[in-house]
PDB file of C-alpha atoms in Angstrom:
ATOM      1  CA  MET A1304    -140.721 130.032 129.731  1.00 76.00           C
ATOM      2  CA  ILE A1305    -142.960 133.027 128.523  1.00 85.00           C
ATOM      3  CA  SER A1306    -141.416 136.346 129.532  1.00 84.00           C
ATOM      4  CA  GLY A1307    -143.301 139.049 128.618  1.00 83.00           C
ATOM      5  CA  LEU A1308    -142.748 143.259 127.961  1.00 82.00           C
ATOM      6  CA  SER A1309    -146.037 145.874 128.116  1.00 83.00           C
ATOM      7  CA  PHE A1310    -146.003 149.353 126.713  1.00 80.00           C
ATOM      8  CA  ARG A1311    -147.659 152.117 127.321  1.00 77.00           C
ATOM      9  CA  HIS A1312    -148.341 154.013 124.429  1.00 70.00           C
ATOM     10  CA  GLY A1313    -146.532 157.177 123.529  1.00 59.00           C
ATOM     11  CA  HIS A1314    -143.831 155.268 125.734  1.00 62.00           C
ATOM     12  CA  ALA A1315    -140.529 153.562 124.656  1.00 63.00           C
ATOM     13  CA  GLY A1316    -139.704 151.267 127.587  1.00 67.00           C
ATOM     14  CA  GLY A1317    -141.375 148.552 128.718  1.00 69.00           C
ATOM     15  CA  GLU A1318    -142.430 146.867 131.613  1.00 77.00           C
ATOM     16  CA  PRO A1319    -141.522 143.600 132.443  1.00 79.00           C
ATOM     17  CA  PHE A1320    -145.288 141.524 132.311  1.00 73.00           C
ATOM     18  CA  ASP A1321    -147.323 138.391 133.192  1.00 73.00           C
ATOM     19  CA  LEU A1322    -148.454 136.852 130.979  1.00 73.00           C
ATOM     20  CA  ALA A1323    -151.522 135.740 135.004  1.00 67.00           C
ATOM     21  CA  ARG A1324    -151.695 139.393 134.821  1.00 67.00           C
ATOM     22  CA  LYS A1325    -153.204 139.671 131.447  1.00 65.00           C
ATOM     23  CA  HIS A1326    -156.855 141.255 133.074  1.00 58.00           C
ATOM     24  CA  GLU A1327    -154.587 143.982 134.352  1.00 63.00           C
ATOM     25  CA  LEU A1328    -153.756 145.433 131.407  1.00 64.00           C
ATOM     26  CA  GLU A1329    -154.946 148.330 130.342  1.00 67.00           C
ATOM     27  CA  ALA A1330    -157.021 149.615 127.805  1.00 68.00           C
ATOM     28  CA  ASP A1331    -154.186 151.257 125.954  1.00 71.00           C
ATOM     29  CA  ALA A1332    -151.121 148.474 126.250  1.00 81.00           C
ATOM     30  CA  PHE A1333    -149.642 146.166 123.847  1.00 86.00           C
ATOM     31  CA  LEU A1334    -148.308 143.333 125.396  1.00 89.00           C
ATOM     32  CA  TRP A1335    -145.053 141.388 123.592  1.00 90.00           C
ATOM     33  CA  LEU A1336    -144.469 138.237 124.578  1.00 91.00           C
ATOM     34  CA  ASP A1337    -141.118 136.102 124.155  1.00 92.00           C
ATOM     35  CA  VAL A1338    -140.902 132.317 124.012  1.00 93.00           C
ATOM     36  CA  VAL A1339    -137.948 130.566 123.803  1.00 93.00           C
ATOM     37  CA  ASP A1340    -137.836 126.723 123.726  1.00 92.00           C
ATOM     38  CA  PRO A1341    -141.789 126.850 124.617  1.00 91.00           C
ATOM     39  CA  ASP A1342    -143.583 123.630 125.694  1.00 91.00           C
ATOM     40  CA  THR A1343    -146.655 121.996 126.214  1.00 91.00           C
ATOM     41  CA  ALA A1344    -147.421 124.586 129.483  1.00 91.00           C
ATOM     42  CA  ASP A1345    -146.099 127.415 127.644  1.00 90.00           C
ATOM     43  CA  LEU A1346    -148.765 126.958 124.495  1.00 92.00           C
ATOM     44  CA  ASP A1347    -151.223 125.643 126.527  1.00 92.00           C
ATOM     45  CA  ALA A1348    -151.155 129.068 129.307  1.00 90.00           C
ATOM     46  CA  LEU A1349    -151.243 131.237 124.943  1.00 91.00           C
ATOM     47  CA  ARG A1350    -153.739 128.829 123.793  1.00 91.00           C
ATOM     48  CA  ARG A1351    -156.010 129.868 126.418  1.00 89.00           C
ATOM     49  CA  ALA A1352    -155.188 134.063 127.224  1.00 88.00           C
ATOM     50  CA  PHE A1353    -155.392 134.647 123.022  1.00 89.00           C
ATOM     51  CA  GLY A1354    -158.035 131.214 121.779  1.00 91.00           C
ATOM     52  CA  LEU A1355    -155.390 130.645 119.474  1.00 92.00           C
ATOM     53  CA  HIS A1356    -156.575 127.713 116.927  1.00 93.00           C
ATOM     54  CA  PRO A1357    -155.752 123.832 117.617  1.00 93.00           C
ATOM     55  CA  VAL A1358    -154.270 124.510 114.062  1.00 93.00           C
ATOM     56  CA  THR A1359    -151.800 126.741 115.622  1.00 92.00           C
ATOM     57  CA  LEU A1360    -150.884 125.079 117.670  1.00 92.00           C
ATOM     58  CA  GLU A1361    -150.343 121.448 115.622  1.00 92.00           C
ATOM     59  CA  ASP A1362    -147.716 124.096 114.080  1.00 90.00           C
ATOM     60  CA  ALA A1363    -145.679 124.849 116.619  1.00 89.00           C
ATOM     61  CA  VAL A1364    -145.137 121.192 118.262  1.00 88.00           C
ATOM     62  CA  HIS A1365    -144.306 119.798 114.685  1.00 85.00           C
ATOM     63  CA  ARG A1366    -142.188 122.586 113.743  1.00 82.00           C
ATOM     64  CA  HIS A1367    -139.703 122.787 110.906  1.00 84.00           C
ATOM     65  CA  GLN A1368    -142.887 124.594 108.138  1.00 85.00           C
ATOM     66  CA  ARG A1369    -142.588 126.717 105.214  1.00 86.00           C
ATOM     67  CA  THR A1370    -142.704 130.387 105.516  1.00 90.00           C
ATOM     68  CA  LYS A1371    -146.048 131.149 104.923  1.00 92.00           C
ATOM     69  CA  ILE A1372    -148.544 133.340 106.800  1.00 93.00           C
ATOM     70  CA  GLU A1373    -151.893 131.925 108.480  1.00 93.00           C
ATOM     71  CA  LEU A1374    -155.069 134.808 108.865  1.00 92.00           C
ATOM     72  CA  PHE A1375    -157.431 134.263 111.265  1.00 92.00           C
ATOM     73  CA  GLU A1376    -160.695 136.021 113.087  1.00 90.00           C
ATOM     74  CA  SER A1377    -158.807 137.679 116.477  1.00 90.00           C
ATOM     75  CA  TYR A1378    -154.964 137.399 115.191  1.00 93.00           C
ATOM     76  CA  ALA A1379    -152.195 136.638 112.617  1.00 94.00           C
ATOM     77  CA  PHE A1380    -150.176 133.587 112.489  1.00 95.00           C
ATOM     78  CA  LEU A1381    -146.876 134.468 110.681  1.00 95.00           C
ATOM     79  CA  VAL A1382    -144.115 130.971 110.167  1.00 94.00           C
ATOM     80  CA  THR A1383    -140.337 132.415 109.269  1.00 94.00           C
ATOM     81  CA  ARG A1384    -137.345 131.174 108.780  1.00 93.00           C
ATOM     82  CA  PRO A1385    -134.515 133.904 109.483  1.00 94.00           C
ATOM     83  CA  LEU A1386    -130.764 133.229 108.289  1.00 92.00           C
ATOM     84  CA  THR A1387    -128.221 134.809 109.671  1.00 90.00           C
ATOM     85  CA  PHE A1388    -124.501 134.983 108.590  1.00 82.00           C
ATOM     86  CA  GLY A1389    -121.727 133.375 110.937  1.00 75.00           C
ATOM     87  CA  GLY A1390    -119.050 135.367 108.481  1.00 65.00           C
ATOM     88  CA  ALA A1391    -116.756 132.747 108.219  1.00 64.00           C
ATOM     89  CA  SER A1392    -115.066 132.416 104.321  1.00 64.00           C
ATOM     90  CA  PRO A1393    -116.461 129.790 103.257  1.00 66.00           C
ATOM     91  CA  PRO A1394    -119.547 131.383 104.268  1.00 68.00           C
ATOM     92  CA  SER A1395    -121.335 129.845 107.052  1.00 78.00           C
ATOM     93  CA  ILE A1396    -124.900 130.426 107.660  1.00 85.00           C
ATOM     94  CA  THR A1397    -127.117 129.602 110.470  1.00 89.00           C
ATOM     95  CA  GLU A1398    -131.288 128.410 109.294  1.00 92.00           C
ATOM     96  CA  HIS A1399    -133.529 129.098 112.899  1.00 93.00           C
ATOM     97  CA  GLU A1400    -137.334 128.974 112.850  1.00 93.00           C
ATOM     98  CA  VAL A1401    -139.873 131.739 114.030  1.00 95.00           C
ATOM     99  CA  HIS A1402    -143.262 131.885 115.185  1.00 96.00           C
ATOM    100  CA  VAL A1403    -144.869 135.646 115.387  1.00 95.00           C
ATOM    101  CA  ILE A1404    -148.642 135.310 116.775  1.00 95.00           C
ATOM    102  CA  ALA A1405    -150.114 138.944 116.440  1.00 94.00           C
ATOM    103  CA  GLY A1406    -153.782 140.461 117.937  1.00 91.00           C
ATOM    104  CA  ASP A1407    -155.593 143.319 118.741  1.00 89.00           C
ATOM    105  CA  GLY A1408    -153.008 144.402 121.398  1.00 87.00           C
ATOM    106  CA  TYR A1409    -149.871 142.859 121.347  1.00 90.00           C
ATOM    107  CA  VAL A1410    -148.160 139.887 119.919  1.00 93.00           C
ATOM    108  CA  VAL A1411    -146.292 136.470 120.585  1.00 94.00           C
ATOM    109  CA  THR A1412    -142.347 135.430 119.799  1.00 94.00           C
ATOM    110  CA  MET A1413    -142.455 131.896 119.138  1.00 95.00           C
ATOM    111  CA  ARG A1414    -138.146 130.527 118.896  1.00 94.00           C
ATOM    112  CA  TRP A1415    -136.536 127.426 118.769  1.00 93.00           C
ATOM    113  CA  PRO A1416    -132.634 126.668 119.127  1.00 92.00           C
ATOM    114  CA  PRO A1417    -130.366 127.768 117.273  1.00 92.00           C
ATOM    115  CA  VAL A1418    -132.321 131.125 118.846  1.00 93.00           C
ATOM    116  CA  TYR A1419    -133.199 134.045 116.563  1.00 93.00           C
ATOM    117  CA  PRO A1420    -131.548 137.326 118.180  1.00 93.00           C
ATOM    118  CA  LEU A1421    -134.832 139.857 118.464  1.00 92.00           C
ATOM    119  CA  ASP A1422    -132.411 143.012 119.769  1.00 91.00           C
ATOM    120  CA  ALA A1423    -132.371 144.936 116.817  1.00 92.00           C
ATOM    121  CA  VAL A1424    -136.009 143.972 116.035  1.00 92.00           C
ATOM    122  CA  MET A1425    -136.564 145.773 119.883  1.00 89.00           C
ATOM    123  CA  THR A1426    -134.391 148.999 119.015  1.00 89.00           C
ATOM    124  CA  ARG A1427    -136.609 149.835 116.037  1.00 89.00           C
ATOM    125  CA  TRP A1428    -139.301 148.890 117.576  1.00 88.00           C
ATOM    126  CA  GLU A1429    -138.838 150.765 120.830  1.00 85.00           C
ATOM    127  CA  ARG A1430    -137.567 154.021 118.300  1.00 85.00           C
ATOM    128  CA  ARG A1431    -141.303 154.290 117.085  1.00 82.00           C
ATOM    129  CA  VAL A1432    -143.479 154.900 119.730  1.00 76.00           C
ATOM    130  CA  ASP A1433    -146.632 156.521 116.798  1.00 75.00           C
ATOM    131  CA  LEU A1434    -146.401 153.167 115.465  1.00 76.00           C
ATOM    132  CA  HIS A1435    -147.055 150.703 118.385  1.00 81.00           C
ATOM    133  CA  GLY A1436    -148.865 147.539 117.550  1.00 87.00           C
ATOM    134  CA  ALA A1437    -149.237 144.183 116.306  1.00 90.00           C
ATOM    135  CA  GLY A1438    -148.998 145.689 112.010  1.00 92.00           C
ATOM    136  CA  PHE A1439    -146.189 147.345 113.329  1.00 91.00           C
ATOM    137  CA  ALA A1440    -144.575 144.606 115.270  1.00 92.00           C
ATOM    138  CA  LEU A1441    -145.305 142.266 112.103  1.00 94.00           C
ATOM    139  CA  TYR A1442    -142.994 145.474 109.589  1.00 94.00           C
ATOM    140  CA  VAL A1443    -140.574 145.382 111.798  1.00 94.00           C
ATOM    141  CA  ILE A1444    -139.466 141.234 112.446  1.00 95.00           C
ATOM    142  CA  LEU A1445    -139.880 141.248 108.670  1.00 95.00           C
ATOM    143  CA  ASP A1446    -137.743 143.565 107.532  1.00 94.00           C
ATOM    144  CA  GLU A1447    -134.867 142.580 109.901  1.00 95.00           C
ATOM    145  CA  ILE A1448    -135.505 138.569 108.346  1.00 95.00           C
ATOM    146  CA  VAL A1449    -134.893 140.093 104.839  1.00 95.00           C
ATOM    147  CA  ASP A1450    -132.282 142.688 105.355  1.00 93.00           C
ATOM    148  CA  ASP A1451    -130.686 139.290 107.728  1.00 93.00           C
ATOM    149  CA  TYR A1452    -131.075 137.221 103.505  1.00 93.00           C
ATOM    150  CA  LEU A1453    -129.575 140.347 101.705  1.00 93.00           C
ATOM    151  CA  SER A1454    -126.476 140.186 104.815  1.00 90.00           C
ATOM    152  CA  VAL A1455    -125.882 135.968 103.379  1.00 91.00           C
ATOM    153  CA  LEU A1456    -126.956 136.756  99.817  1.00 91.00           C
ATOM    154  CA  GLU A1457    -123.893 139.683 100.291  1.00 90.00           C
ATOM    155  CA  ALA A1458    -121.678 137.008 101.287  1.00 89.00           C
ATOM    156  CA  THR A1459    -122.774 134.420  98.101  1.00 89.00           C
ATOM    157  CA  GLU A1460    -121.998 136.296  95.273  1.00 89.00           C
ATOM    158  CA  ASP A1461    -118.701 137.110  97.218  1.00 87.00           C
ATOM    159  CA  GLU A1462    -117.696 133.853  97.433  1.00 87.00           C
ATOM    160  CA  ALA A1463    -119.655 133.338  94.177  1.00 87.00           C
ATOM    161  CA  ASP A1464    -116.739 135.632  92.852  1.00 86.00           C
ATOM    162  CA  ALA A1465    -113.994 134.196  94.593  1.00 85.00           C
ATOM    163  CA  LEU A1466    -114.628 130.384  93.364  1.00 84.00           C
ATOM    164  CA  GLU A1467    -114.996 132.585  90.100  1.00 83.00           C
ATOM    165  CA  ASP A1468    -111.914 132.525  89.850  1.00 83.00           C
ATOM    166  CA  LEU A1469    -110.590 129.769  91.948  1.00 82.00           C
ATOM    167  CA  VAL A1470    -112.856 127.163  88.902  1.00 81.00           C
ATOM    168  CA  PHE A1471    -110.627 128.998  86.269  1.00 76.00           C
ATOM    169  CA  GLU A1472    -106.529 128.838  87.652  1.00 74.00           C
ATOM    170  CA  ARG A1473    -104.883 126.394  86.427  1.00 57.00           C
ATOM    171  CA  ASP A1474    -103.423 125.220  89.163  1.00 56.00           C
ATOM    172  CA  ASP A1475    -105.975 122.223  90.291  1.00 59.00           C
ATOM    173  CA  GLY A1476    -104.075 121.197  94.084  1.00 54.00           C
ATOM    174  CA  GLY A1477    -107.392 122.462  95.227  1.00 58.00           C
ATOM    175  CA  ALA A1478    -109.641 121.305  93.008  1.00 65.00           C
ATOM    176  CA  SER A1479    -111.340 119.125  96.101  1.00 70.00           C
ATOM    177  CA  ASP A1480    -112.019 121.980  97.904  1.00 81.00           C
ATOM    178  CA  VAL A1481    -113.030 124.165  95.702  1.00 82.00           C
ATOM    179  CA  GLN A1482    -115.480 121.697  94.887  1.00 81.00           C
ATOM    180  CA  GLN A1483    -116.648 121.121  97.909  1.00 84.00           C
ATOM    181  CA  ARG A1484    -117.032 124.843  98.128  1.00 85.00           C
ATOM    182  CA  LEU A1485    -119.464 124.395  95.329  1.00 86.00           C
ATOM    183  CA  PHE A1486    -121.663 122.569  96.359  1.00 86.00           C
ATOM    184  CA  ARG A1487    -121.539 124.624  99.619  1.00 87.00           C
ATOM    185  CA  LEU A1488    -122.342 127.602  97.870  1.00 88.00           C
ATOM    186  CA  LYS A1489    -125.586 126.291  96.423  1.00 88.00           C
ATOM    187  CA  ARG A1490    -127.166 124.365  99.615  1.00 88.00           C
ATOM    188  CA  THR A1491    -126.803 127.704 100.685  1.00 88.00           C
ATOM    189  CA  SER A1492    -128.503 129.640  98.271  1.00 90.00           C
ATOM    190  CA  VAL A1493    -131.546 126.907  97.346  1.00 90.00           C
ATOM    191  CA  ALA A1494    -131.761 128.148 101.981  1.00 89.00           C
ATOM    192  CA  LEU A1495    -131.873 131.111 100.618  1.00 91.00           C
ATOM    193  CA  ARG A1496    -134.093 131.217  98.531  1.00 91.00           C
ATOM    194  CA  ARG A1497    -136.649 128.682  99.872  1.00 91.00           C
ATOM    195  CA  SER A1498    -137.127 130.941 102.880  1.00 90.00           C
ATOM    196  CA  ALA A1499    -137.344 134.567 100.888  1.00 91.00           C
ATOM    197  CA  MET A1500    -140.085 133.461  98.164  1.00 92.00           C
ATOM    198  CA  PRO A1501    -142.751 132.850 101.171  1.00 92.00           C
ATOM    199  CA  VAL A1502    -142.251 136.496 101.656  1.00 92.00           C
ATOM    200  CA  ARG A1503    -143.539 138.274  98.738  1.00 89.00           C
ATOM    201  CA  GLN A1504    -147.467 136.653  99.392  1.00 91.00           C
ATOM    202  CA  ILE A1505    -146.778 136.714 102.354  1.00 92.00           C
ATOM    203  CA  VAL A1506    -146.791 141.021 102.840  1.00 92.00           C
ATOM    204  CA  ASP A1507    -149.723 140.956 100.035  1.00 91.00           C
ATOM    205  CA  LEU A1508    -151.401 138.410 101.989  1.00 91.00           C
ATOM    206  CA  LEU A1509    -151.294 141.723 105.047  1.00 91.00           C
ATOM    207  CA  GLN A1510    -151.929 144.260 102.948  1.00 89.00           C
ATOM    208  CA  GLU A1511    -155.690 143.273 101.939  1.00 89.00           C
ATOM    209  CA  GLU A1512    -155.666 143.250 105.510  1.00 88.00           C
ATOM    210  CA  PRO A1513    -156.909 146.788 107.340  1.00 88.00           C
ATOM    211  CA  ARG A1514    -156.106 145.524 110.758  1.00 87.00           C
ATOM    212  CA  PHE A1515    -152.371 145.375 110.011  1.00 90.00           C
ATOM    213  CA  ALA A1516    -151.777 147.534 107.592  1.00 87.00           C
ATOM    214  CA  SER A1517    -152.540 150.582 108.307  1.00 87.00           C
ATOM    215  CA  PRO A1518    -152.460 153.713 105.565  1.00 88.00           C
ATOM    216  CA  GLU A1519    -149.651 154.297 107.249  1.00 89.00           C
ATOM    217  CA  LEU A1520    -147.300 150.967 107.196  1.00 90.00           C
ATOM    218  CA  SER A1521    -148.437 150.793 104.028  1.00 90.00           C
ATOM    219  CA  PRO A1522    -145.531 151.995 102.516  1.00 91.00           C
ATOM    220  CA  TYR A1523    -142.922 150.026 104.640  1.00 92.00           C
ATOM    221  CA  PHE A1524    -145.057 146.811 103.853  1.00 92.00           C
ATOM    222  CA  ARG A1525    -144.046 147.513 100.502  1.00 92.00           C
ATOM    223  CA  ASP A1526    -140.498 148.236 100.643  1.00 93.00           C
ATOM    224  CA  VAL A1527    -139.919 144.906 102.523  1.00 94.00           C
ATOM    225  CA  MET A1528    -141.776 143.598 100.160  1.00 93.00           C
ATOM    226  CA  ASP A1529    -138.590 145.346  97.470  1.00 93.00           C
ATOM    227  CA  HIS A1530    -135.625 143.711  98.901  1.00 93.00           C
ATOM    228  CA  ALA A1531    -137.660 139.941  99.159  1.00 93.00           C
ATOM    229  CA  ILE A1532    -138.001 140.380  95.746  1.00 93.00           C
ATOM    230  CA  ARG A1533    -134.288 141.925  95.523  1.00 93.00           C
ATOM    231  CA  VAL A1534    -132.825 138.936  97.360  1.00 93.00           C
ATOM    232  CA  VAL A1535    -134.991 136.425  95.221  1.00 93.00           C
ATOM    233  CA  GLU A1536    -133.783 137.480  91.914  1.00 92.00           C
ATOM    234  CA  LEU A1537    -130.648 138.080  92.958  1.00 92.00           C
ATOM    235  CA  THR A1538    -130.088 134.144  94.709  1.00 91.00           C
ATOM    236  CA  ASP A1539    -131.052 133.105  91.127  1.00 91.00           C
ATOM    237  CA  ASN A1540    -127.951 135.016  90.042  1.00 91.00           C
ATOM    238  CA  VAL A1541    -125.397 133.541  92.623  1.00 90.00           C
ATOM    239  CA  ARG A1542    -127.705 130.063  91.679  1.00 89.00           C
ATOM    240  CA  ASP A1543    -127.150 130.323  88.452  1.00 89.00           C
ATOM    241  CA  LEU A1544    -123.141 131.260  88.216  1.00 89.00           C
ATOM    242  CA  VAL A1545    -122.904 127.887  90.478  1.00 87.00           C
ATOM    243  CA  THR A1546    -124.361 125.560  88.225  1.00 86.00           C
ATOM    244  CA  SER A1547    -121.872 127.079  85.783  1.00 85.00           C
ATOM    245  CA  LEU A1548    -118.809 126.527  87.093  1.00 85.00           C
ATOM    246  CA  LEU A1549    -119.748 123.518  87.976  1.00 83.00           C
ATOM    247  CA  GLU A1550    -120.955 122.269  84.415  1.00 83.00           C
ATOM    248  CA  VAL A1551    -116.971 123.910  83.961  1.00 84.00           C
ATOM    249  CA  ARG A1552    -115.728 121.876  86.705  1.00 80.00           C
ATOM    250  CA  LEU A1553    -116.883 118.923  84.710  1.00 79.00           C
ATOM    251  CA  ALA A1554    -115.774 119.306  81.802  1.00 79.00           C
ATOM    252  CA  GLN A1555    -112.393 120.070  83.503  1.00 74.00           C
ATOM    253  CA  ALA A1556    -112.205 117.155  85.156  1.00 75.00           C
ATOM    254  CA  SER A1557    -112.962 115.873  81.527  1.00 78.00           C
ATOM    255  CA  ASN A1558    -110.090 117.715  79.599  1.00 75.00           C
ATOM    256  CA  GLN A1559    -107.875 116.313  82.615  1.00 75.00           C
ATOM    257  CA  LEU A1560    -108.932 112.657  81.584  1.00 79.00           C
ATOM    258  CA  ASN A1561    -109.005 112.762  78.153  1.00 78.00           C
ATOM    259  CA  GLU A1562    -104.955 114.526  78.640  1.00 77.00           C
ATOM    260  CA  ALA A1563    -104.236 111.953  81.004  1.00 80.00           C
ATOM    261  CA  MET A1564    -105.433 109.538  78.167  1.00 85.00           C
ATOM    262  CA  LYS A1565    -103.866 110.726  75.329  1.00 81.00           C
ATOM    263  CA  LYS A1566    -100.285 110.483  77.356  1.00 83.00           C
ATOM    264  CA  MET A1567    -100.703 106.802  77.736  1.00 86.00           C
ATOM    265  CA  THR A1568    -101.686 106.098  74.666  1.00 84.00           C
ATOM    266  CA  ALA A1569     -98.287 108.170  73.197  1.00 85.00           C
ATOM    267  CA  TRP A1570     -95.974 105.632  75.769  1.00 86.00           C
ATOM    268  CA  ALA A1571     -98.028 102.243  74.959  1.00 85.00           C
ATOM    269  CA  GLY A1572     -97.277 103.268  71.538  1.00 83.00           C
ATOM    270  CA  ILE A1573     -93.442 104.107  72.123  1.00 84.00           C
ATOM    271  CA  VAL A1574     -93.165 100.483  73.649  1.00 86.00           C
ATOM    272  CA  LEU A1575     -95.486  98.036  71.069  1.00 85.00           C
ATOM    273  CA  VAL A1576     -92.678  97.995  69.093  1.00 82.00           C
ATOM    274  CA  PRO A1577     -89.640  97.944  70.668  1.00 84.00           C
ATOM    275  CA  THR A1578     -91.447  95.025  72.452  1.00 85.00           C
ATOM    276  CA  LEU A1579     -93.023  94.165  68.638  1.00 85.00           C
ATOM    277  CA  ILE A1580     -89.263  93.287  67.742  1.00 80.00           C
ATOM    278  CA  ALA A1581     -88.082  91.710  70.707  1.00 82.00           C
ATOM    279  CA  GLY A1582     -91.100  89.323  70.946  1.00 81.00           C
ATOM    280  CA  ILE A1583     -90.626  88.488  67.309  1.00 78.00           C
ATOM    281  CA  TYR A1584     -87.116  87.188  67.643  1.00 75.00           C
ATOM    282  CA  GLY A1585     -87.475  86.019  71.754  1.00 75.00           C
ATOM    283  CA  MET A1586     -88.732  83.371  69.137  1.00 76.00           C
ATOM    284  CA  ASN A1587     -85.867  81.799  68.254  1.00 70.00           C
ATOM    285  CA  PHE A1588     -86.656  79.520  64.882  1.00 71.00           C
ATOM    286  CA  ASP A1589     -84.170  77.814  63.498  1.00 71.00           C
ATOM    287  CA  GLY A1590     -85.507  78.968  60.678  1.00 70.00           C
ATOM    288  CA  MET A1591     -85.495  82.698  60.563  1.00 73.00           C
ATOM    289  CA  PRO A1592     -82.203  83.640  59.080  1.00 73.00           C
ATOM    290  CA  GLU A1593     -81.120  86.916  60.659  1.00 70.00           C
ATOM    291  CA  LEU A1594     -80.208  84.619  64.622  1.00 69.00           C
ATOM    292  CA  ARG A1595     -77.416  83.797  62.547  1.00 71.00           C
ATOM    293  CA  TRP A1596     -76.860  87.351  61.101  1.00 75.00           C
ATOM    294  CA  GLN A1597     -73.506  88.912  62.473  1.00 75.00           C
ATOM    295  CA  LEU A1598     -75.439  92.236  62.680  1.00 77.00           C
ATOM    296  CA  GLY A1599     -78.802  91.324  63.291  1.00 76.00           C
ATOM    297  CA  TYR A1600     -78.462  92.201  67.013  1.00 79.00           C
ATOM    298  CA  PRO A1601     -77.286  95.987  66.283  1.00 82.00           C
ATOM    299  CA  MET A1602     -79.752  96.318  64.058  1.00 80.00           C
ATOM    300  CA  ALA A1603     -82.885  94.964  65.954  1.00 80.00           C
ATOM    301  CA  LEU A1604     -81.462  97.709  69.311  1.00 83.00           C
ATOM    302  CA  GLY A1605     -81.405 100.559  66.632  1.00 84.00           C
ATOM    303  CA  VAL A1606     -84.521  99.883  64.653  1.00 82.00           C
ATOM    304  CA  MET A1607     -86.384  99.526  67.999  1.00 85.00           C
ATOM    305  CA  ALA A1608     -84.476 103.066  69.186  1.00 87.00           C
ATOM    306  CA  ALA A1609     -85.250 104.594  65.614  1.00 87.00           C
ATOM    307  CA  ALA A1610     -89.008 103.702  66.235  1.00 84.00           C
ATOM    308  CA  ALA A1611     -88.776 104.415  69.609  1.00 85.00           C
ATOM    309  CA  ILE A1612     -87.573 107.525  68.884  1.00 86.00           C
ATOM    310  CA  GLY A1613     -88.927 108.789  65.641  1.00 84.00           C
ATOM    311  CA  LEU A1614     -92.905 108.494  67.783  1.00 83.00           C
ATOM    312  CA  TYR A1615     -91.784 110.146  70.600  1.00 84.00           C
ATOM    313  CA  ALA A1616     -91.333 113.194  68.614  1.00 85.00           C
ATOM    314  CA  THR A1617     -94.480 112.643  66.084  1.00 83.00           C
ATOM    315  CA  PHE A1618     -96.355 112.316  69.816  1.00 81.00           C
ATOM    316  CA  LYS A1619     -94.307 115.539  70.784  1.00 82.00           C
ATOM    317  CA  ARG A1620     -95.352 117.293  67.253  1.00 83.00           C
ATOM    318  CA  LYS A1621     -98.759 116.585  68.376  1.00 80.00           C
ATOM    319  CA  GLY A1622     -99.172 117.522  71.628  1.00 79.00           C
ATOM    320  CA  TRP A1623     -99.775 114.457  72.707  1.00 77.00           C
ATOM    321  CA  LEU A1624     -96.299 114.641  75.092  1.00 75.00           C
TER     322      LEU A1624
END
């Protein structure tokens, strides 16, 4: 269902507006339409109202597009992939998809479940009535999305610091949980970078379009670009740290295996000598002179015990036990 607000020049609040009455829109008014989970009828109504290109409609139908912007003669089509932080520990993020169509005197936002909230966007939009226009609408949407990226980034940095401490703790009781958290954090950092990286190119293209990036709006778009670059750079740092921690976990697992193998080898060596002596004298050949020796039995036991004690002391001194 398409919901719309009509903003008069110089007024903060919008009035409900029906797309069917678009021809009644005042010349200086600005129309903001929002569609949640648009169906074929909604897309067809938007196509007829704003002359949308078939490529735009195809992208709206076949979702999960990468973050991008396409500039057409009468409008700009923007695909964004916002991320929101769930506030849990370890951090959980929700990926959204928002398409924006911005033209002269209007902007259309299309959102799919899980629906990205536009409350903060509308609050900022209504705060600056002097800048109402397609360019400012694009700026506010992009800036709020990048601000959410920064919130997610802050959560991933905190999680990376916590995991760094856990990895180097001597207690390995929760090793499996730590490893799972490391993989989840790496997946989060990859999603964050994939979403934030194209924002710089989007802002570059917008700044080359005077119809969207007026001289008054240029500093705002530069600020968005600066924040997007910061997100990408710091996300790379988090990803590198997580990769290093995974390598440390692998090295720790190898060391633990080596320690276990040394202990098993040491005990096998201790058991080997008594087993060898018992095996030899257990054959009971007639030609073995020690079989009729009165001290043979205690002597064999003594050699076994001495060999076992000597080997144990040797392995203990070398740190194998």
